[in-house]
Each structure stands twice: as C-alpha cells, then as structure tokens.
Short mmCIF file of C-alpha atoms and ligand atoms in Angstrom, two decimals:
data_model
loop_
_atom_site.label_atom_id
_atom_site.label_comp_id
_atom_site.label_asym_id
_atom_site.label_seq_id
_atom_site.Cartn_x
_atom_site.Cartn_y
_atom_site.Cartn_z
CA MET A 1 -14.11 7.17 -12.77
CA THR A 2 -12.72 8.63 -9.58
CA ASP A 3 -13.18 12.36 -9.19
CA TYR A 4 -10.00 13.40 -7.40
CA THR A 5 -11.43 16.81 -6.52
CA ARG A 6 -13.95 15.27 -4.11
CA LEU A 7 -13.94 13.97 -0.54
CA TYR A 8 -15.50 10.64 0.43
CA ILE A 9 -17.81 11.12 3.41
CA ASP A 10 -20.69 8.92 4.57
CA GLY A 11 -20.57 6.79 1.43
CA ARG A 12 -20.88 9.81 -0.90
CA TRP A 13 -18.49 11.87 -3.01
CA VAL A 14 -18.87 15.40 -1.72
CA GLU A 15 -17.29 18.78 -2.47
CA GLY A 16 -14.64 20.06 -0.14
CA HIS A 17 -14.96 23.63 1.12
CA GLY A 18 -11.26 24.30 1.68
CA PRO A 19 -8.74 25.75 -0.78
CA GLU A 20 -7.67 24.06 -4.00
CA LEU A 21 -4.69 21.76 -3.63
CA PRO A 22 -2.49 21.31 -6.69
CA SER A 23 -0.55 18.05 -6.73
CA ILE A 24 2.92 18.25 -8.28
CA ASP A 25 4.55 15.23 -9.94
CA PRO A 26 8.12 15.45 -8.61
CA TYR A 27 9.55 13.86 -11.77
CA THR A 28 8.01 16.26 -14.29
CA ASN A 29 7.93 19.10 -11.76
CA ALA A 30 4.49 19.98 -13.09
CA GLU A 31 0.98 19.89 -11.66
CA TRP A 32 -0.67 16.60 -12.61
CA LEU A 33 -3.83 16.69 -10.49
CA ARG A 34 -5.81 19.19 -8.48
CA HIS A 35 -7.68 18.33 -5.28
CA VAL A 36 -9.86 20.43 -3.00
CA GLU A 37 -9.05 20.40 0.70
CA ALA A 38 -11.56 19.59 3.40
CA SER A 39 -12.56 22.56 5.55
CA PRO A 40 -12.80 22.00 9.34
CA GLU A 41 -16.58 21.65 8.85
CA ASP A 42 -16.02 18.93 6.23
CA VAL A 43 -13.73 17.11 8.64
CA SER A 44 -16.37 17.38 11.34
CA SER A 45 -18.98 15.85 8.98
CA ALA A 46 -16.62 12.96 8.29
CA VAL A 47 -16.21 12.32 12.04
CA ALA A 48 -19.99 12.54 12.48
CA ALA A 49 -20.49 9.96 9.70
CA ALA A 50 -17.91 7.64 11.25
CA GLU A 51 -19.55 8.05 14.66
CA ALA A 52 -23.00 7.28 13.27
CA ALA A 53 -21.71 4.14 11.54
CA ALA A 54 -19.68 2.89 14.50
CA GLY A 55 -22.38 1.01 16.44
CA ALA A 56 -23.72 -1.07 13.54
CA TRP A 57 -20.23 -1.86 12.25
CA ALA A 58 -19.08 -2.97 15.70
CA ARG A 59 -22.14 -5.26 15.96
CA THR A 60 -21.61 -6.75 12.48
CA PRO A 61 -20.35 -10.30 13.07
CA GLY A 62 -16.59 -10.58 12.68
CA VAL A 63 -16.96 -13.21 9.99
CA GLU A 64 -18.90 -10.72 7.84
CA ARG A 65 -16.44 -7.91 8.42
CA GLY A 66 -13.65 -10.33 7.56
CA ARG A 67 -15.36 -11.35 4.29
CA LEU A 68 -15.63 -7.72 3.22
CA MET A 69 -11.99 -7.13 4.13
CA ASP A 70 -10.92 -10.16 2.09
CA ARG A 71 -12.75 -8.71 -0.89
CA LEU A 72 -11.05 -5.37 -0.23
CA ALA A 73 -7.64 -7.08 -0.32
CA ASP A 74 -8.51 -8.82 -3.61
CA ALA A 75 -9.78 -5.57 -5.12
CA ILE A 76 -6.52 -3.81 -4.18
CA LEU A 77 -4.62 -6.54 -6.03
CA ASP A 78 -6.94 -6.14 -9.05
CA ASP A 79 -6.12 -2.41 -9.12
CA LEU A 80 -2.47 -2.76 -8.18
CA ASP A 81 -1.13 -1.14 -11.36
CA LEU A 82 -3.42 1.87 -11.13
CA LEU A 83 -2.73 2.47 -7.43
CA ALA A 84 1.03 2.10 -7.93
CA GLU A 85 1.05 4.54 -10.85
CA LEU A 86 -0.89 7.12 -8.87
CA GLU A 87 1.60 6.83 -6.00
CA THR A 88 4.55 7.12 -8.37
CA HIS A 89 3.12 10.34 -9.86
CA ASP A 90 2.58 11.72 -6.36
CA SER A 91 5.76 10.58 -4.59
CA GLY A 92 8.36 9.98 -7.33
CA LYS A 93 9.10 6.57 -5.90
CA ALA A 94 10.00 3.87 -8.44
CA LEU A 95 6.90 2.10 -9.78
CA ARG A 96 8.23 -1.36 -9.00
CA GLU A 97 8.71 -0.42 -5.34
CA ASN A 98 5.19 0.97 -5.14
CA ARG A 99 3.79 -2.20 -6.70
CA ALA A 100 5.54 -4.34 -4.07
CA GLN A 101 4.35 -2.14 -1.21
CA ILE A 102 0.74 -2.11 -2.39
CA ALA A 103 0.77 -5.90 -2.76
CA PHE A 104 1.98 -6.00 0.85
CA ALA A 105 -0.90 -3.73 1.84
CA ALA A 106 -3.31 -6.30 0.38
CA ARG A 107 -1.55 -8.99 2.41
CA ASN A 108 -2.20 -6.97 5.56
CA TYR A 109 -5.94 -6.75 4.82
CA HIS A 110 -6.04 -10.52 4.22
CA PHE A 111 -4.18 -11.12 7.48
CA HIS A 112 -6.52 -8.97 9.55
CA ALA A 113 -9.61 -10.25 7.72
CA GLY A 114 -8.73 -13.56 9.35
CA ASN A 115 -8.55 -11.86 12.75
CA ALA A 116 -11.96 -10.19 12.57
CA ASP A 117 -13.76 -13.20 14.09
CA LYS A 118 -10.96 -14.19 16.46
CA LEU A 119 -10.83 -11.29 18.89
CA THR A 120 -11.10 -13.03 22.21
CA GLY A 121 -10.77 -11.95 25.81
CA GLU A 122 -9.55 -13.99 28.75
CA TYR A 123 -11.23 -15.93 31.49
CA LYS A 124 -9.76 -14.84 34.86
CA PRO A 125 -9.88 -17.41 37.65
CA LEU A 126 -10.67 -15.40 40.81
CA ASP A 127 -10.08 -16.22 44.49
CA ASN A 128 -13.81 -16.69 45.04
CA PRO A 129 -15.03 -19.71 43.04
CA ASP A 130 -18.59 -18.34 43.07
CA THR A 131 -17.53 -15.46 40.87
CA VAL A 132 -16.99 -15.57 37.12
CA ASP A 133 -14.70 -12.97 35.60
CA PHE A 134 -13.67 -12.40 32.00
CA THR A 135 -12.45 -9.70 29.65
CA THR A 136 -13.69 -8.79 26.19
CA ARG A 137 -11.96 -6.56 23.64
CA GLU A 138 -14.20 -3.79 22.35
CA PRO A 139 -13.57 -1.42 19.45
CA VAL A 140 -12.46 2.12 20.36
CA GLY A 141 -15.01 3.70 17.99
CA VAL A 142 -13.95 6.40 15.53
CA THR A 143 -10.30 6.27 14.51
CA ALA A 144 -8.39 9.08 12.79
CA LEU A 145 -5.81 7.57 10.43
CA ILE A 146 -3.18 10.00 9.10
CA THR A 147 -0.50 8.94 6.63
CA ALA A 148 2.78 10.44 5.40
CA CYS A 149 3.82 11.40 1.88
CA ASN A 150 5.91 8.33 1.06
CA SER A 151 3.67 5.21 0.97
CA PRO A 152 0.01 6.12 1.56
CA ILE A 153 -1.70 2.83 0.67
CA SER A 154 0.71 0.61 2.57
CA GLN A 155 0.71 2.88 5.65
CA LEU A 156 -3.07 3.02 5.54
CA ALA A 157 -3.26 -0.79 5.49
CA ASN A 158 -1.14 -0.92 8.65
CA LYS A 159 -3.84 1.14 10.35
CA LEU A 160 -7.14 0.48 8.64
CA ALA A 161 -6.84 -3.31 8.47
CA PRO A 162 -6.63 -3.82 12.26
CA ALA A 163 -9.08 -0.95 12.84
CA LEU A 164 -11.78 -2.56 10.67
CA ALA A 165 -11.07 -6.05 11.96
CA ALA A 166 -11.60 -4.84 15.52
CA GLY A 167 -14.91 -3.20 14.55
CA ASN A 168 -13.91 0.47 14.36
CA THR A 169 -14.81 3.11 11.78
CA ALA A 170 -12.30 5.53 10.30
CA VAL A 171 -11.63 9.00 9.00
CA VAL A 172 -8.56 8.78 6.79
CA LYS A 173 -6.38 11.77 5.91
CA PRO A 174 -3.50 11.20 3.49
CA SER A 175 -0.64 13.67 3.07
CA GLU A 176 -1.38 16.81 1.09
CA HIS A 177 1.52 15.72 -1.17
CA ALA A 178 0.06 12.29 -1.96
CA SER A 179 -3.73 12.06 -1.89
CA ALA A 180 -4.60 10.42 -5.22
CA SER A 181 -4.13 6.75 -4.31
CA THR A 182 -6.16 7.11 -1.10
CA LEU A 183 -9.06 8.66 -3.05
CA GLU A 184 -8.81 5.76 -5.49
CA PHE A 185 -8.87 3.43 -2.49
CA ALA A 186 -12.10 5.13 -1.35
CA ARG A 187 -13.57 4.33 -4.78
CA ILE A 188 -12.72 0.65 -4.18
CA VAL A 189 -14.33 0.76 -0.73
CA ASP A 190 -17.42 2.34 -2.29
CA ASP A 191 -17.61 -0.23 -5.12
CA LEU A 192 -17.46 -3.06 -2.59
CA GLY A 193 -20.48 -1.73 -0.71
CA PHE A 194 -18.94 -1.00 2.68
CA PRO A 195 -21.67 0.56 4.85
CA PRO A 196 -21.67 4.38 4.54
CA GLY A 197 -19.51 6.10 7.15
CA VAL A 198 -17.31 3.09 7.96
CA VAL A 199 -14.43 4.51 5.87
CA ASN A 200 -14.27 8.24 5.12
CA VAL A 201 -11.47 10.06 3.29
CA VAL A 202 -10.71 13.76 3.69
CA VAL A 203 -7.95 15.61 1.85
CA GLY A 204 -5.74 18.37 3.20
CA GLY A 205 -2.67 19.30 5.20
CA ALA A 206 -2.05 20.78 8.65
CA GLU A 207 -5.40 22.57 8.92
CA ALA A 208 -7.51 19.51 8.09
CA GLY A 209 -5.19 17.37 10.24
CA ALA A 210 -5.54 19.70 13.22
CA ALA A 211 -9.33 19.78 12.85
CA LEU A 212 -9.38 15.99 12.80
CA THR A 213 -7.02 15.29 15.70
CA SER A 214 -8.67 17.83 18.00
CA ASP A 215 -12.13 16.26 17.59
CA PRO A 216 -13.38 14.96 20.96
CA ARG A 217 -15.47 12.21 19.30
CA LEU A 218 -12.35 10.20 18.36
CA GLY A 219 -11.41 6.96 20.09
CA LEU A 220 -7.85 6.87 18.70
CA VAL A 221 -5.44 8.75 16.45
CA SER A 222 -2.98 6.64 14.48
CA PHE A 223 -0.35 8.79 12.82
CA THR A 224 2.60 8.14 10.52
CA GLY A 225 4.85 11.10 9.86
CA GLY A 226 7.44 13.41 11.34
CA ILE A 227 8.24 13.99 15.01
CA PRO A 228 7.37 17.74 15.07
CA THR A 229 3.91 16.96 13.65
CA ALA A 230 3.44 14.12 16.15
CA LYS A 231 4.18 16.49 19.03
CA ARG A 232 1.49 18.88 17.78
CA ILE A 233 -0.98 16.00 17.44
CA ALA A 234 -0.15 14.70 20.93
CA GLN A 235 -1.12 18.12 22.26
CA SER A 236 -4.37 18.49 20.33
CA ALA A 237 -5.52 14.89 20.95
CA GLY A 238 -4.27 15.12 24.53
CA ARG A 239 -6.65 18.00 25.27
CA ASN A 240 -9.48 15.45 24.90
CA LEU A 241 -7.43 12.57 26.36
CA VAL A 242 -7.66 10.77 23.00
CA PRO A 243 -4.88 8.15 22.82
CA CYS A 244 -2.43 8.06 19.91
CA VAL A 245 -0.29 5.53 18.07
CA PHE A 246 2.78 7.21 16.59
CA GLU A 247 4.94 5.81 13.76
CA LEU A 248 7.68 8.39 13.37
CA GLY A 249 11.15 8.89 11.97
CA GLY A 250 14.35 6.93 12.39
CA LYS A 251 18.13 7.13 12.21
CA SER A 252 18.58 3.42 12.02
CA ALA A 253 21.99 1.85 12.62
CA HIS A 254 23.04 -0.85 10.21
CA ILE A 255 26.10 -2.71 11.51
CA ILE A 256 28.59 -4.69 9.42
CA PHE A 257 30.78 -6.88 11.65
CA GLU A 258 34.13 -8.21 10.45
CA ASP A 259 32.74 -11.75 10.01
CA ALA A 260 29.81 -10.64 7.81
CA ASP A 261 29.06 -12.17 4.44
CA LEU A 262 30.19 -8.96 2.75
CA GLU A 263 28.37 -9.52 -0.54
CA ARG A 264 25.01 -9.86 1.21
CA ALA A 265 25.82 -7.05 3.64
CA LEU A 266 26.64 -4.63 0.81
CA VAL A 267 23.42 -5.41 -1.06
CA GLY A 268 21.52 -4.94 2.22
CA ALA A 269 23.30 -1.70 3.09
CA ILE A 270 22.70 -0.09 -0.30
CA ALA A 271 19.05 -1.14 -0.56
CA GLY A 272 18.66 -0.31 3.12
CA VAL A 273 19.37 3.37 2.57
CA PHE A 274 18.71 4.09 -1.11
CA ALA A 275 15.44 2.19 -1.64
CA ALA A 276 12.63 4.72 -2.13
CA GLY A 277 15.33 7.39 -2.45
CA GLY A 278 15.96 7.10 1.27
CA GLN A 279 12.44 8.38 1.93
CA THR A 280 11.52 5.63 4.32
CA CYS A 281 11.34 5.78 8.08
CA ILE A 282 13.45 2.61 8.32
CA ALA A 283 16.27 3.81 6.06
CA GLY A 284 19.53 2.33 7.37
CA SER A 285 21.04 5.79 7.23
CA ARG A 286 23.95 5.12 9.63
CA LEU A 287 26.25 2.35 8.42
CA LEU A 288 28.59 1.19 11.19
CA VAL A 289 31.50 -0.80 9.74
CA HIS A 290 34.19 -2.74 11.58
CA ARG A 291 37.55 -1.09 10.92
CA SER A 292 39.11 -4.33 9.58
CA VAL A 293 36.73 -4.30 6.59
CA TYR A 294 36.20 -0.53 6.42
CA GLU A 295 38.31 0.22 3.31
CA THR A 296 36.89 -2.73 1.37
CA VAL A 297 33.34 -1.73 2.24
CA LEU A 298 33.93 1.92 1.28
CA ASP A 299 35.38 0.94 -2.12
CA GLU A 300 32.45 -1.35 -2.86
CA LEU A 301 29.86 1.15 -1.60
CA ARG A 302 31.23 3.80 -3.95
CA ARG A 303 31.37 1.48 -6.95
CA ARG A 304 27.85 0.13 -6.46
CA THR A 305 26.28 3.47 -5.56
CA GLU A 306 27.67 5.12 -8.69
CA ALA A 307 25.93 2.39 -10.73
CA ILE A 308 22.47 3.27 -9.35
CA VAL A 309 20.23 4.39 -12.23
CA MET A 310 18.35 7.65 -11.65
CA GLY A 311 15.46 8.45 -13.95
CA ASP A 312 11.75 8.39 -14.63
CA PRO A 313 10.24 6.41 -11.74
CA LEU A 314 7.63 4.93 -14.10
CA GLU A 315 10.41 3.18 -16.09
CA ALA A 316 11.29 -0.37 -15.07
CA SER A 317 15.02 0.39 -15.45
CA THR A 318 14.96 3.19 -12.84
CA ASP A 319 16.43 2.48 -9.41
CA LEU A 320 16.07 5.94 -7.92
CA GLY A 321 13.41 8.55 -8.58
CA PRO A 322 13.21 12.16 -7.39
CA LEU A 323 12.46 13.38 -3.86
CA ALA A 324 8.74 13.59 -3.07
CA HIS A 325 8.40 17.39 -3.09
CA ARG A 326 10.43 20.56 -3.28
CA ALA A 327 10.61 21.26 0.47
CA GLN A 328 11.90 17.72 1.00
CA ARG A 329 14.55 18.09 -1.72
CA ASP A 330 15.70 21.41 -0.21
CA SER A 331 15.84 19.90 3.26
CA VAL A 332 18.04 17.02 1.99
CA LEU A 333 20.40 19.52 0.33
CA ARG A 334 20.67 21.42 3.62
CA ARG A 335 21.59 18.19 5.43
CA ILE A 336 24.36 17.62 2.86
CA GLU A 337 25.72 21.13 3.48
CA GLU A 338 25.64 20.53 7.24
CA ALA A 339 27.61 17.30 6.80
CA HIS A 340 30.35 19.21 4.94
CA GLU A 341 30.36 21.90 7.66
CA ASP A 342 30.72 19.24 10.37
CA GLY A 343 33.78 17.72 8.66
CA ALA A 344 32.34 14.50 7.20
CA ARG A 345 34.21 13.27 4.12
CA LEU A 346 32.29 12.83 0.86
CA LEU A 347 32.69 9.40 -0.77
CA THR A 348 30.25 9.98 -3.62
CA GLY A 349 27.11 11.91 -4.57
CA GLY A 350 25.84 15.37 -3.72
CA PRO A 351 23.44 17.75 -5.47
CA TYR A 352 22.18 16.63 -8.88
CA GLU A 353 23.17 18.79 -11.83
CA GLY A 354 22.16 16.59 -14.80
CA ASP A 355 19.39 16.81 -17.38
CA LEU A 356 16.60 14.99 -15.58
CA PRO A 357 13.69 17.37 -14.96
CA GLY A 358 12.70 16.34 -11.43
CA LEU A 359 13.68 17.01 -7.85
CA PHE A 360 16.72 14.73 -7.78
CA VAL A 361 19.58 14.37 -5.30
CA ARG A 362 22.35 11.93 -6.18
CA PRO A 363 22.75 8.92 -3.89
CA THR A 364 25.26 10.36 -1.44
CA ILE A 365 27.70 8.76 0.99
CA PHE A 366 29.76 10.47 3.68
CA TYR A 367 32.40 8.52 5.62
CA ASP A 368 34.42 9.06 8.81
CA VAL A 369 31.23 10.67 10.12
CA ASP A 370 31.35 11.81 13.75
CA PRO A 371 28.57 9.85 15.57
CA ALA A 372 27.64 13.05 17.44
CA SER A 373 27.43 15.21 14.30
CA ARG A 374 24.19 16.47 12.81
CA LEU A 375 24.32 13.98 9.91
CA ALA A 376 24.58 11.06 12.33
CA GLN A 377 21.90 12.37 14.69
CA ASN A 378 19.13 13.76 12.49
CA GLU A 379 16.86 11.98 10.05
CA VAL A 380 17.55 13.08 6.46
CA PHE A 381 14.62 11.31 4.76
CA GLY A 382 16.59 11.23 1.51
CA PRO A 383 19.38 9.28 -0.22
CA VAL A 384 22.22 10.14 2.16
CA LEU A 385 24.30 7.58 4.05
CA ALA A 386 26.64 8.27 6.99
CA VAL A 387 29.41 5.64 7.34
CA ILE A 388 31.05 5.33 10.75
CA PRO A 389 33.95 2.98 11.64
CA PHE A 390 34.08 1.02 14.91
CA ASP A 391 36.60 -1.26 16.66
CA SER A 392 34.56 -3.43 19.07
CA ASP A 393 31.05 -4.81 19.54
CA GLU A 394 30.63 -2.57 22.60
CA GLU A 395 31.52 0.53 20.60
CA ALA A 396 29.12 -0.48 17.81
CA VAL A 397 26.26 -0.85 20.29
CA GLN A 398 27.12 2.45 21.97
CA ILE A 399 27.11 4.33 18.64
CA ALA A 400 23.95 2.54 17.48
CA ASN A 401 22.07 3.53 20.64
CA GLY A 402 23.49 7.05 20.74
CA THR A 403 20.59 8.95 19.17
CA ARG A 404 17.19 10.00 20.49
CA LEU A 405 15.56 7.77 17.87
CA GLY A 406 14.98 4.02 18.00
CA LEU A 407 12.94 2.77 15.07
CA ALA A 408 15.00 -0.04 13.53
CA SER A 409 18.48 -1.53 13.39
CA GLY A 410 20.28 -4.21 11.45
CA MET A 411 23.43 -6.27 11.61
CA TRP A 412 25.45 -8.61 9.42
CA THR A 413 27.41 -11.35 11.18
CA GLN A 414 27.78 -15.12 10.94
CA ASP A 415 28.27 -15.49 14.70
CA ILE A 416 24.92 -16.47 16.22
CA THR A 417 26.09 -15.75 19.77
CA ARG A 418 27.16 -12.23 18.89
CA ALA A 419 23.98 -11.66 16.87
CA HIS A 420 21.77 -12.64 19.77
CA ARG A 421 23.75 -10.66 22.36
CA VAL A 422 23.90 -7.48 20.28
CA ALA A 423 20.22 -7.75 19.32
CA GLN A 424 19.30 -7.69 23.00
CA GLN A 425 21.43 -4.59 23.56
CA LEU A 426 20.06 -2.51 20.66
CA VAL A 427 17.43 0.01 21.68
CA ALA A 428 15.11 -0.17 18.67
CA GLY A 429 11.67 -1.55 17.89
CA THR A 430 13.01 -3.80 15.11
CA VAL A 431 16.31 -5.70 14.83
CA TRP A 432 17.17 -7.33 11.50
CA ILE A 433 19.91 -9.94 11.43
CA ASN A 434 21.39 -10.78 8.03
CA THR A 435 18.50 -9.01 6.34
CA TYR A 436 17.20 -5.44 6.24
CA ARG A 437 13.84 -3.73 5.49
CA ALA A 438 12.03 -7.07 5.55
CA SER A 439 8.40 -6.86 6.70
CA ALA A 440 5.71 -9.41 7.45
CA ALA A 441 2.00 -9.07 8.09
CA GLN A 442 2.43 -11.12 11.28
CA ALA A 443 5.44 -9.22 12.69
CA PRO A 444 4.76 -6.13 14.85
CA PHE A 445 6.47 -2.88 13.85
CA GLY A 446 7.01 0.37 15.73
CA GLY A 447 9.51 2.61 17.44
CA PHE A 448 11.29 3.09 20.73
CA LYS A 449 12.21 6.52 22.13
CA GLU A 450 11.21 9.43 19.85
CA SER A 451 10.51 7.06 16.96
CA GLY A 452 7.05 6.59 18.41
CA TYR A 453 4.82 4.33 20.43
CA GLY A 454 2.18 1.71 19.76
CA ARG A 455 2.57 -1.07 17.23
CA GLU A 456 1.43 -1.70 13.69
CA ARG A 457 0.95 -5.08 11.96
CA GLY A 458 0.40 -8.45 13.56
CA THR A 459 -1.96 -9.10 16.44
CA ASP A 460 -0.18 -6.42 18.47
CA ALA A 461 -1.72 -3.88 16.09
CA LEU A 462 -5.16 -5.39 16.51
CA LEU A 463 -5.01 -4.82 20.26
CA GLU A 464 -4.13 -1.12 19.75
CA TYR A 465 -7.57 -0.69 18.18
CA THR A 466 -9.45 -2.25 21.09
CA ARG A 467 -10.03 -1.55 24.75
CA ALA A 468 -10.43 -4.22 27.38
CA LYS A 469 -13.68 -4.51 29.29
CA ASN A 470 -13.82 -6.61 32.44
CA THR A 471 -17.11 -8.34 33.34
CA MET A 472 -17.63 -9.91 36.77
CA ILE A 473 -20.61 -12.09 37.67
CA ASP A 474 -21.44 -13.12 41.23
CA LEU A 475 -23.01 -16.58 40.99
CA SER A 476 -23.86 -16.93 44.68
CA ARG A 477 -27.51 -16.44 45.60
CA SER A 478 -26.90 -15.02 49.07
CA ALA A 479 -26.61 -11.30 49.85
CA ARG A 480 -23.01 -10.20 50.34
CA ASP A 481 -21.55 -7.66 52.72
CA PRO A 482 -21.68 -4.44 50.65
CA PHE A 483 -18.55 -3.05 52.40
CA ARG A 484 -16.41 -6.08 51.50
CA LEU A 485 -14.48 -5.21 48.33
CA ALA A 486 -12.53 -8.35 47.48
CA THR A 487 -14.38 -11.33 46.03
P1 NAD B 501 4.68 15.12 8.07
O1 NAD B 501 4.77 15.01 9.54
O2 NAD B 501 5.04 16.41 7.43
O3 NAD B 501 3.17 14.82 7.57
C1 NAD B 501 2.54 13.62 7.92
C2 NAD B 501 1.04 13.80 7.90
O4 NAD B 501 0.66 14.70 8.95
C3 NAD B 501 0.47 14.40 6.62
O5 NAD B 501 -0.73 13.74 6.31
C4 NAD B 501 0.20 15.84 7.01
O6 NAD B 501 -0.77 16.47 6.23
C5 NAD B 501 -0.26 15.67 8.44
N1 NAD B 501 -0.21 16.86 9.28
C6 NAD B 501 0.61 17.93 9.16
N2 NAD B 501 0.37 18.80 10.19
C7 NAD B 501 -0.60 18.26 10.94
C8 NAD B 501 -1.26 18.67 12.14
N3 NAD B 501 -0.98 19.82 12.75
N4 NAD B 501 -2.19 17.85 12.66
C9 NAD B 501 -2.49 16.67 12.07
N5 NAD B 501 -1.90 16.22 10.94
C10 NAD B 501 -0.96 17.02 10.37
O7 NAD B 501 5.54 13.92 7.49
P2 NAD B 501 5.92 13.57 5.97
O8 NAD B 501 6.92 14.55 5.45
O9 NAD B 501 4.70 13.32 5.18
O10 NAD B 501 6.63 12.16 6.18
C11 NAD B 501 7.95 12.05 6.56
C12 NAD B 501 8.09 11.58 7.98
O11 NAD B 501 7.28 10.43 8.21
C13 NAD B 501 9.52 11.14 8.27
O12 NAD B 501 9.93 11.60 9.52
C14 NAD B 501 9.41 9.63 8.26
O13 NAD B 501 10.42 8.98 8.98
C15 NAD B 501 8.06 9.42 8.85
N6 NAD B 501 7.56 8.08 8.52
C16 NAD B 501 7.43 7.16 9.51
C17 NAD B 501 7.01 5.86 9.22
C18 NAD B 501 6.87 4.81 10.30
O14 NAD B 501 6.14 3.84 10.08
N7 NAD B 501 7.53 4.91 11.44
C19 NAD B 501 6.72 5.53 7.90
C20 NAD B 501 6.87 6.49 6.93
C21 NAD B 501 7.28 7.77 7.24
#
C-alpha cells in the first residue's frame, strides 16, 4: 500500500519535514488526500541520493537498464486503472483521457528502453590520418524533473524515459496539485528493484521546486509548466550554469482553409481545444477560419459544443470534467471577462451555474476575436476558444505567427502544395496537417519562442540528457612539435 504522506528518497519511504499539503479533488471540491511537503533539507537529501547512485547507474550496461525500463513500462500498464483514477481525482480530467495518456507514457518507456544500448557517438575522420578521433555521449548526471498539474505520469515519461536510458539519475517533483500518481509510480519503481537513488520523488510546490532547481549538483533541469515559473527556474539554475529543457505554454493556431474536409476539421477543432477541459499546453485555442466557410463552421461549433457532456470525470459518459484547482478556475473566468471587455462576441458557454459540485467552466467560444486582443494573445489553460476569420493564406500565417508563443499549430486542407508551403511558414515546434493533438513516441515535441526550448520524445530527447565527449588519439610514435595545434 502506498503511503501518500511520504517522500521516496534513496530507495526508502521517508517523512517529509515541510508543511502538510491537502489535495483537493476538483470534482467533489473536498480534500481527498493529504501529503507532506519536502523541506529544502529533504530535497537536498534526494539530490545527494541521486548523486551517489549516478556513477553505478551510468556504468550499468545499457541492455540491463533497458530491461528494467521495459519492466517499468509493463508495470505501468498493469496499474493503468489505478494511476488513471489517482490522476482523475487530482486533476479532474476525464478518466478515459487519463487512461490513454498513461498508456502512452508506457509506450515512451518501451521506446527509450530500446535506446538504452544504442547510444552511439561518431567517428570523425581528421586531416591527419595518424590520428583517431571520436565522440561518445555521456549522461549529464543528476536530473531534476518537474511536472505540471495536468498530466503528471505522461509528462514524467517524456523526461524520465530518456534520462534513464542515457544513464542519468533523477529527482522528480510533481505539481503540488497532483502528486498522488507520481508517488504511486515511485511504489512501482521500488517494487521493480531499481537501485536506490536512481529515481527519487519529492512532493511540494514553489519552495521545494526552488530548493531543487538551485542545487549546484544538478546536471540538467527538465521542466513542464508555466512561463513565469520557467523564468524563475532559468534564474536559479542559471546561477550554477545548470542547463534547462523547458516545455511551456501555447496559444496554438488551428487553421481551417476553405477546401478542408469540414467534418474532420470540426471534430479536430473541438477535441483540439476542449479535450482535458482545455488544460493542455497544445490546446488549439485560436481557431482561424476562412471567411467563405466561417458561418457554417460557427453554426456547427455551437451545435457540437453545446452537446459536450460535463460531469463526474470518473464516469465513462463524461466529456468534460472540472478545472484542476480553484486558482485555475478563477483565472479562466478572468480571461472570459477580459474577452468581453475587449469586444469579442460570445457564441456559447461562459461561467457554469448548474448543479455539479466541482470547479466547472462551460466550454466557451468567442468569435470575431481581434488577433491582438488579450484572448488571442494569452494562454487560458481552460475550455475557451477564440475564433478568428481570415481571407488569404498569407493573412492566416501572419495571424498564426502573431503571438510570442510557438508550441504547436494545425491546419485542415486537401491541397498538398498549400499544406507544405504553410507548414514551412508557421513558427511552431509542431505542425499538424489534417490531424491535431496526435503524439508519437518517435516524434520530437517542444516549443519555439516563449513556448520553451529543448525537445522531448524521440531520439532528440535522448540527446538532451547526454553531453558529447570528444576523444583524440595520436597513433604516430614520433614526438610532435608541442606548439603545433592542428593535427
Ligand atoms: P506551474 O508553472 O504553476 O507549475 C509547474 C511546476 O512548477 C509545478 O510542479 C510547481 O510546483 C513547480 N514550481 C512552482 N514554482 C516553482 C519554482 N519557483 N521553482 C521550481 N518549480 C516550481 O504550471 P501548472 O499550472 O502546473 O501547469 C500549467 C502550465 O504548464 C501551462 O502554462 C501549460 O501550458 C504548461 N504545460 C506545458 C506542457 C508542454 O509540454 N509544453 C505540458 C503541460 C503543461
């Protein structure tokens, strides 16, 4: 039985010395679990454990690390229902979405398990044939892995799978709003017999996070969360010149051209913004629609959005659960007020005034939204869509690129030439064509501009968790001129 009041450090379940941390289920609006936060000293012990374990783990043959990771992936699938239920209690996200995301997390561990014995360097042919030169990829050491409140297990897999495959150890800190599934994950790690200190889990919010990211023993911080937090982390890690990978927010443009298959585009647009109650970084929260199909799209958006079922996220019939926590719900309501103030026109939705107990906001759509307005520029992280008309491909691209964010983008068109041209012009880390929110273990993911830097998933992610070492061997037996630099 997992004791959710504990921390997992150096292969042991230990008491935290920080304050108690009640966890509120956003559907019932009541406390459902109570954790204890890690104090800065607890965080320091976790880093010390990860540092002590780093050498032996890095020297463990990749094939063995890969075998353990394969078993980890299988164990996640065995406990899929439990992990998904814990996340639904913590985040309010529909159970069936959590199940799918956690299954994808397992896929990521399987993918990187296969990479653990395939990390190769390069042979470099030099000018001097008597010299051999090659690179090797070495682990960075202790990694700090910090996740956001919306999908802890799947975000952790994006980080921990490449980190372990590359031979690193980790201190994991989930969001203070969603810690239960990560503690359960630590129980799985423990059951599988990972060496003590390879994976450590500490619980807490800004204080524990700041203690972790300012630790000079780290080799890398990998963070998923909001831009203001990332800027604080960049400063604290930067003081020790510790590099960071940042997966941050988005204001992704989802474009419907006049030649789109409208049925598919509408399904994609609605799922693109309302899945997970809009609490995903990749929410297609700006829908750009060609004026020739604008009225049709608006009519259909309203009809389909009003059919979305809100309710208990544990029920299979529920499409949309509550927002993850009270501050998030209040922030979404403020964004809705701002949209009204800035002159956007409400198509459907708004604050929820029904009988459901939780922190709900109705799926909300504004149209004729000014691309420069606050609703079109700022991430909402909730179920709110801004619809913007356009007249030409050039205008669509200009609007799409007209924010300081650049996480993802999508388009619906049957014209392959247009699709390819527009894809090249979009300033975003991901472009989806005739699909949206699709992910693959092999495909790298990450942001441009203020949406972050570094990549998760695929072999690109693996390289983030390594550093290149160059080795040069002089094969000649004669003494060389010590002042001659080039080989
Ligand atoms: P948040 O920034 O409030 O918190 C994220 C994490 O940072 C939490 O674990 C939190 O405890 C920790 N933290 C807070 N202060 C800290 C500090 N000073 N030092 C270190 N850690 C600290 O974000 P959130 O509300 O949990 O998540 C929402 C944000 O995450 C949105 O902006 C969303 O777009 C983004 N997000 C991005 C991705 C992606 O992959 N690009 C995925 C999901 C969510």
